[in-house]
Coordinates of C-alpha atoms in Angstrom, one line a residue:
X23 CA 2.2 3.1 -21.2
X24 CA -1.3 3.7 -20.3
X25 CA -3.1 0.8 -18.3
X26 CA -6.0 -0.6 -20.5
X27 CA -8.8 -0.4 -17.9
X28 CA -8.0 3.4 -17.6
X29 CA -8.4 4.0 -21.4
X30 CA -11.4 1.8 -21.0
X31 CA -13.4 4.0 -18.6
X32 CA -11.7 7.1 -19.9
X33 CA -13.7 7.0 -23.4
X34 CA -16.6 5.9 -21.3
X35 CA -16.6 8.9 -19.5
X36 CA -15.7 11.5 -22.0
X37 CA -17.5 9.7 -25.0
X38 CA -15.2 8.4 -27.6
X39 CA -16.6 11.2 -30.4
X40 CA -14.8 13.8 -28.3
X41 CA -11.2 11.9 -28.7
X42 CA -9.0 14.2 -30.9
X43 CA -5.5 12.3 -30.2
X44 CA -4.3 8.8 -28.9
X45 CA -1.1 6.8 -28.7
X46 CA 0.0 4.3 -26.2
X47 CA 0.9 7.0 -23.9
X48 CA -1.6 9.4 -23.6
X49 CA -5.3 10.4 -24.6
X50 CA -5.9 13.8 -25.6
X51 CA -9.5 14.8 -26.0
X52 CA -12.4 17.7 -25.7
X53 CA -13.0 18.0 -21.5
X54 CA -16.8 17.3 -21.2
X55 CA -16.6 18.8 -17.5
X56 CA -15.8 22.3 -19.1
X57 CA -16.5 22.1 -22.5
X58 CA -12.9 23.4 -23.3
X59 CA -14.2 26.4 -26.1
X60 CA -17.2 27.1 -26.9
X61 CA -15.7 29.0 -29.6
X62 CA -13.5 26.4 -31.0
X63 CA -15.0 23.0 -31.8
X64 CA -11.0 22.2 -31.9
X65 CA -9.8 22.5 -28.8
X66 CA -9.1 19.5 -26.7
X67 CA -7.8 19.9 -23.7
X68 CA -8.2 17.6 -21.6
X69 CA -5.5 14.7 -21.4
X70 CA -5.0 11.2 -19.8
X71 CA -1.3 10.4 -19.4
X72 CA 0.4 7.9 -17.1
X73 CA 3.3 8.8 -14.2
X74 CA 5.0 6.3 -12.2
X75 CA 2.4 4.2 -13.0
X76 CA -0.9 5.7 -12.8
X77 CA -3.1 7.5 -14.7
X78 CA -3.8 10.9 -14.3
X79 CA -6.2 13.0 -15.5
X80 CA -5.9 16.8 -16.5
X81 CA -7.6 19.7 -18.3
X82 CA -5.0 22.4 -19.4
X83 CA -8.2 24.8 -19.1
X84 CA -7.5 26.9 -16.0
X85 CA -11.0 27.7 -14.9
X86 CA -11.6 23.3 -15.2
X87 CA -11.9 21.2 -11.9
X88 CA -10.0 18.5 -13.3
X89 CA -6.7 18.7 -12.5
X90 CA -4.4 16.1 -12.0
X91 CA -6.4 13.7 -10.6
X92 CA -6.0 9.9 -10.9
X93 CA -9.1 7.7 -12.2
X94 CA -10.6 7.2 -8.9
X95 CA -10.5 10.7 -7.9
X96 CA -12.1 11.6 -11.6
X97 CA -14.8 9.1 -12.0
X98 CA -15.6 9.9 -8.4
X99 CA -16.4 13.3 -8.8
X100 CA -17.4 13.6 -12.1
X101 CA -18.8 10.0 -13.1
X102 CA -19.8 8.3 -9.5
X103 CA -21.9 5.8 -12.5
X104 CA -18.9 4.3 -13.9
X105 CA -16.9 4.7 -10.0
X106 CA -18.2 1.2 -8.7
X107 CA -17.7 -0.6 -11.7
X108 CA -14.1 0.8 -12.4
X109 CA -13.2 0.0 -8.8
X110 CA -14.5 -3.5 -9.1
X111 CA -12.0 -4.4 -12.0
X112 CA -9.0 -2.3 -10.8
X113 CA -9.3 -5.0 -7.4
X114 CA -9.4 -7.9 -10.4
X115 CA -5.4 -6.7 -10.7
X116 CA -4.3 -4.9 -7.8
X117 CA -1.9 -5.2 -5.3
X118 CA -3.8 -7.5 -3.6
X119 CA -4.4 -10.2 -6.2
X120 CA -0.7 -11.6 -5.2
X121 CA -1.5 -15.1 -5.8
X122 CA -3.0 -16.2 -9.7
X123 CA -6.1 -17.6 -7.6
X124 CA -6.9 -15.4 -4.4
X125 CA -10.8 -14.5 -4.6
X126 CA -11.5 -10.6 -5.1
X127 CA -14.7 -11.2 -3.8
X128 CA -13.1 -11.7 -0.2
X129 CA -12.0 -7.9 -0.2
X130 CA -14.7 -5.8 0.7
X131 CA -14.3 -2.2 0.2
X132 CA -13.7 -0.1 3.3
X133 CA -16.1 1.6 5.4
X134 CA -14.5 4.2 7.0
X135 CA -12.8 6.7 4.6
X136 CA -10.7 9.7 6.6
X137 CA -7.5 10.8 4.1
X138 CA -9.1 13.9 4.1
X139 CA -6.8 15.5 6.7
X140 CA -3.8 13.1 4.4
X141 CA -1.2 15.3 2.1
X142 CA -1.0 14.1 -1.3
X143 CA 2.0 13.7 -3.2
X144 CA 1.9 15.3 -6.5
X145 CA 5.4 15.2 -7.4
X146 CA 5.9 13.0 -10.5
X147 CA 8.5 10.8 -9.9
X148 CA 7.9 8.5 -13.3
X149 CA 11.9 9.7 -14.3
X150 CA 13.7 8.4 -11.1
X151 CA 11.2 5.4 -10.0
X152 CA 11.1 2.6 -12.6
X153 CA 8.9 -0.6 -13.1
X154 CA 10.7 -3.6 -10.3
X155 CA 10.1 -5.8 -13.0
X156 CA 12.7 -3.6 -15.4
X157 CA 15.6 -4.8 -13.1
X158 CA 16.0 -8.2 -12.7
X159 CA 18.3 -7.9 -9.6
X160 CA 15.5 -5.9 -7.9
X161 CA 13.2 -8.7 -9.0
X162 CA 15.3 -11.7 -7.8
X163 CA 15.1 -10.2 -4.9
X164 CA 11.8 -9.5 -4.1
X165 CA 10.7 -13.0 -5.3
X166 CA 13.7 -14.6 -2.9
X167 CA 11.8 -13.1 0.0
X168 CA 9.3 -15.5 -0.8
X169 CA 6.7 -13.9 -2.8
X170 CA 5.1 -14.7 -6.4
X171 CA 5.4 -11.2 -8.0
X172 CA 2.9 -10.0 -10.6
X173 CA 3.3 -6.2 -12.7
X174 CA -0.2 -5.3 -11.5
X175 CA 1.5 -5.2 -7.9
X176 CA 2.7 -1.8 -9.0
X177 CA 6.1 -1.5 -7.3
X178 CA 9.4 0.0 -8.1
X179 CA 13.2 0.3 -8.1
X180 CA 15.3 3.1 -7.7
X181 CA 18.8 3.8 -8.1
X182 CA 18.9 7.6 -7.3
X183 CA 19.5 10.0 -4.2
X184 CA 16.2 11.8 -4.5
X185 CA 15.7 15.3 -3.2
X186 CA 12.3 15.9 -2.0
X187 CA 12.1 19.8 -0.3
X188 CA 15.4 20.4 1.2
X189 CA 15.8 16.8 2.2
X190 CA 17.9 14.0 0.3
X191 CA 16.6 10.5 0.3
X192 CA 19.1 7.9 -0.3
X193 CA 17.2 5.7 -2.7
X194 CA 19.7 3.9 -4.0
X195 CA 19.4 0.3 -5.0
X196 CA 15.9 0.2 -3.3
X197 CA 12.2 -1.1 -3.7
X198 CA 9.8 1.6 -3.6
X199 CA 6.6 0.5 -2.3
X200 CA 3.5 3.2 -2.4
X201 CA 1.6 4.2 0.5
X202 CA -1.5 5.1 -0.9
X203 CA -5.3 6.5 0.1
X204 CA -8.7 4.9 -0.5
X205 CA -8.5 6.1 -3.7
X206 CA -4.6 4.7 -4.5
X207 CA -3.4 7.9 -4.5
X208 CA 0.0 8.0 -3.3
X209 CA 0.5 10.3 0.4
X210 CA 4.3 8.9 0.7
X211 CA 6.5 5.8 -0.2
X212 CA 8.4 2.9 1.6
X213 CA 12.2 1.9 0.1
X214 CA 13.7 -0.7 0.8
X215 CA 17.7 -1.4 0.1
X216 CA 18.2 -5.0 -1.4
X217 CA 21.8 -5.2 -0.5
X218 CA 21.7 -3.9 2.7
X219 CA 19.6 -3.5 5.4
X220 CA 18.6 -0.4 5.1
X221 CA 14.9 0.9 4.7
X222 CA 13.1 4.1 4.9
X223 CA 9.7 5.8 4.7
X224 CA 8.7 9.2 2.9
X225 CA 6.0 11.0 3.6
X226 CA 4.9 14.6 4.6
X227 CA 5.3 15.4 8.4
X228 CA 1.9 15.7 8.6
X229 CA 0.8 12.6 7.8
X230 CA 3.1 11.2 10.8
X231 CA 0.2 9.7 12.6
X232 CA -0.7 8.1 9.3
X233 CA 2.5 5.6 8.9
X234 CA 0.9 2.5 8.1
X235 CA 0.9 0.5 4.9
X236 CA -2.6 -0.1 3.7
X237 CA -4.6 1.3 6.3
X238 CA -7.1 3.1 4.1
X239 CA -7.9 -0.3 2.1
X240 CA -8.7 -2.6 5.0
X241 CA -12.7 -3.3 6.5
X242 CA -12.2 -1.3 9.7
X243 CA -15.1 -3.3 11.2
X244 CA -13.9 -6.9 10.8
X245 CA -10.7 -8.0 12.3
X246 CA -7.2 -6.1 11.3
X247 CA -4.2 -8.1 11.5
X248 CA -1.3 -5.6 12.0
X249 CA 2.3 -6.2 10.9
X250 CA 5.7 -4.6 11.9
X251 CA 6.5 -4.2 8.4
X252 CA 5.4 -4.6 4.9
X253 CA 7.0 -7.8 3.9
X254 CA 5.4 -9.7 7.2
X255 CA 2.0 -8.0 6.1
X256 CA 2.9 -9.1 2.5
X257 CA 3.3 -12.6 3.4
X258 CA 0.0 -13.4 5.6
X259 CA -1.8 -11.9 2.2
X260 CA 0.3 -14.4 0.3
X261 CA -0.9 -16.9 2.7
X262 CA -4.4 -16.0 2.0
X263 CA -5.2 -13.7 5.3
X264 CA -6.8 -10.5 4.3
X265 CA -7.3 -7.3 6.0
X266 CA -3.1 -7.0 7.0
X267 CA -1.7 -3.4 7.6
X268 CA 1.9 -2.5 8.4
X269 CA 2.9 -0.4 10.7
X270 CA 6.5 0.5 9.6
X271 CA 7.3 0.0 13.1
X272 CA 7.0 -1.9 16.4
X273 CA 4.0 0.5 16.9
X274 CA 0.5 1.7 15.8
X275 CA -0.3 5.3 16.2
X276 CA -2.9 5.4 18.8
X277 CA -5.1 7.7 16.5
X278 CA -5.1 4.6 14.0
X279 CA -5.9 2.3 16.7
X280 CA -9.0 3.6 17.6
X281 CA -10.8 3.3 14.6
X282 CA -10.4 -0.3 14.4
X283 CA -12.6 -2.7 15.9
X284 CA -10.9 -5.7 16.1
X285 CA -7.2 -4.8 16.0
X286 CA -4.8 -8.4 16.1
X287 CA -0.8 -7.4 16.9
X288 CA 1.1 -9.8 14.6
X289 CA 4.4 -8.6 15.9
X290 CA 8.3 -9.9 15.4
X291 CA 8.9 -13.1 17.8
X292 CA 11.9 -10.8 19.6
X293 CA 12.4 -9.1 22.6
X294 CA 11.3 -5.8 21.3
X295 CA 7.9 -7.6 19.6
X296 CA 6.8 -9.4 22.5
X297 CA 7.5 -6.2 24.7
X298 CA 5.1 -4.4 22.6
X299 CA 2.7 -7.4 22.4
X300 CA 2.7 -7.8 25.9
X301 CA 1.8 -3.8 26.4
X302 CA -1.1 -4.4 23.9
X303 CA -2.3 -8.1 25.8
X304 CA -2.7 -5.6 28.9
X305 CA -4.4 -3.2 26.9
X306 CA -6.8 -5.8 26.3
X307 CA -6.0 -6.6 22.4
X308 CA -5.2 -9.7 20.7
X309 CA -1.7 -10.7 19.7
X310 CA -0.1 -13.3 18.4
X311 CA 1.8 -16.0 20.1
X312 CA 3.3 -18.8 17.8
X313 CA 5.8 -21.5 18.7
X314 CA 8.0 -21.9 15.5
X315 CA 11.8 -20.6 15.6
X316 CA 11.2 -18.2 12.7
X317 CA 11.7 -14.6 14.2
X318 CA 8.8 -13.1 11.8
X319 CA 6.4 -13.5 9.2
X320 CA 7.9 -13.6 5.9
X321 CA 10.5 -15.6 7.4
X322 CA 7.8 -18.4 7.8
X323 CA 7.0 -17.8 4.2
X324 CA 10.2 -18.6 2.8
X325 CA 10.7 -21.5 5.1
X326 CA 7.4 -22.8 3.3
X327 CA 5.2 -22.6 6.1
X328 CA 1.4 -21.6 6.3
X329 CA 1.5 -18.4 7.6
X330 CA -2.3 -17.9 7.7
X331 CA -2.6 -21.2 9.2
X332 CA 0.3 -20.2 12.1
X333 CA -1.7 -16.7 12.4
X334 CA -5.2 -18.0 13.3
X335 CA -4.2 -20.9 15.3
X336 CA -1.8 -19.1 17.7
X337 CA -4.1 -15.7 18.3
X338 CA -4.8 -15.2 22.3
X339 CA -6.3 -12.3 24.7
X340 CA -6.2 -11.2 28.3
X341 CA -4.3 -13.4 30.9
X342 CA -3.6 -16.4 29.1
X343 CA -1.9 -14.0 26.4
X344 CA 0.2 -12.3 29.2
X345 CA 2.1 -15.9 30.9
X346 CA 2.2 -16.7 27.5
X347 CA 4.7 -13.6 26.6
X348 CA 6.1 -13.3 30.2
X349 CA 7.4 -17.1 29.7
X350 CA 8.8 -16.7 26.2
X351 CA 10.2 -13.7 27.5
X352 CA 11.6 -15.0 30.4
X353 CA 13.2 -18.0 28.2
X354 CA 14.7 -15.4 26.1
X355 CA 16.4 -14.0 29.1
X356 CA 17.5 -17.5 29.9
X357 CA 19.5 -18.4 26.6
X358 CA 20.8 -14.8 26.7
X359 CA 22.5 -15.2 29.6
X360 CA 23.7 -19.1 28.7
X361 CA 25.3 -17.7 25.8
X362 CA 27.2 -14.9 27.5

């Protein structure tokens, strides 16, 4: 079903008199970019359908520059009037409005904008990826995870192997969470199994140095608070801390790091976490050092804590940062070898 907002700036754009067809599903109307026919006052061309939900615009004219391209992309190019305003109310329901009373006027929108170099994914994968609202298990557990889910978050389940090229992905069971540009279009996917721990992320090869969740939607110039995965990242927005990538890893690509200003490492209290942390203290950076037993993020959030709170008071730099690590890491070393 087509999302209201979209039909809503769609017949703005186009001008409802040029409308030939609608149902809940799709728009079909005369392309004002092309004209369609100049011959035929009855062709209409140019159609507004929804896949794996978004909508996408397209003009079945060949010699048209519209094709397939979501609302952003198309009012961007074609009606930079109505861009500003149709960003402003897609934020009103986006993935980042997770709590019923988080302020949209906190997000600002970002100020550097490089997906050029990104590959897209055009594939339409509306048949195998389904709403995560449609499947209650999927949705149980999400929401056990700690988090208040909403439909505007736009995720998914799948149940499928899914071949992509020559490759299979096992996608069975799984939340599928978008990675997407400046312009939420998608340039690969993260799945995660809920019976299992298993977890994967899709992308082109290309876009290797570009593994991290939300990295075209943050302020680049203010600080960025940076997550080993997506549900740690998830739960300090919960928490009310903007401006969270993921990393889908213990590590940022180094081409990503350097266009931040103010990167914060948010990493897993383990071995492997404070390692990296204490590579990044020496690097100069700020990390996070917190004292509660909780080994990450969202396992703060479901033990009810503030993780905002936890993030801001426990942030530290340079020397101070270093003992800090070296001394939890040397007490890790401790109960290991009590417990051997």
């Amino acid at each position: 079903m087509l999302d209201q907002n979209d039909v809503k700036f769609f017949k703005l754009a186009v001008g409802s008199e040029r409308i030939k067809k609608e149902s809940p599903n799709e728009i079909v109307a005369r392309c004002p970019v092309c004209g369609d026919s100049r011959k035929s006052e009855n062709k209409a061309r140019l159609h507004l359908y929804s896949a794996c939900g978004t909508s996408f615009v397209n003009c079945f004219n060949g010699d048209c520059p519209v094709h397939n391209k979501n609302m952003f992309s198309f009012l961007k190019e074609f009606y930079p009037n109505l861009y500003d305003k149709y960003l402003d109310n897609f934020k009103r329901q986006s993935l980042f409005t997770i709590l019923d009373d988080f302020k949209v006027d906190t997000i600002e929108p970002p100020k550097v904008k490089n997906s050029e170099n990104v590959k897209l994914i055009y594939q339409d994968f509306s048949e195998y990826f389904k709403p995560l609202e449609s499947y209650k298990p999927a949705l149980d557990y999400f929401e056990s995870r700690g988090f208040k889910y909403n439909k505007s978050m736009k995720l998914f389940y799948s149940n499928i192997v899914l071949k992509i090229g020559e490759k299979e992905h096992n996608l069975k069971n799984s939340i599928i969470i978008p990675l997407y540009n400046e312009n939420f279009e998608w340039y690969g996917f993260y799945s995660r199994n809920i019976s299992e721990k298993k977890f994967c992320t899709y992308m082109n090869p290309e876009n290797n140095s570009y593994k991290v969740w939300n990295f075209f939607n943050v302020d680049k110039e203010k600080p960025v608070y940076i997550f080993e995965g997506i549900f740690d990242a998830l739960s300090a927005i919960q928490s009310g801390l903007t401006n969270c990538v993921a990393c889908l890893g213990a590590q940022l690509p180094d081409e990503r790091l350097k266009e931040l200003k103010e990167p914060v490492f948010c990493l897993d209290n383990d071995r492997t976490g404070l390692l990296n942390m204490l590579k990044y203290a020496k690097r100069g950076y700020k990390v996070l050092i917190h004292s509660e037993t909780e080994k990450d993020c969202n396992e703060m959030l479901k033990a009810g804590k503030n993780v905002k709170d936890i993030i801001l008071n426990n942030i530290y730099e340079g020397v101070l940062a270093q003992v800090k690590i070296k001394s939890l890491l040397w007490f890790l070393g401790c109960v290991k070898f009590f417990l051997k």
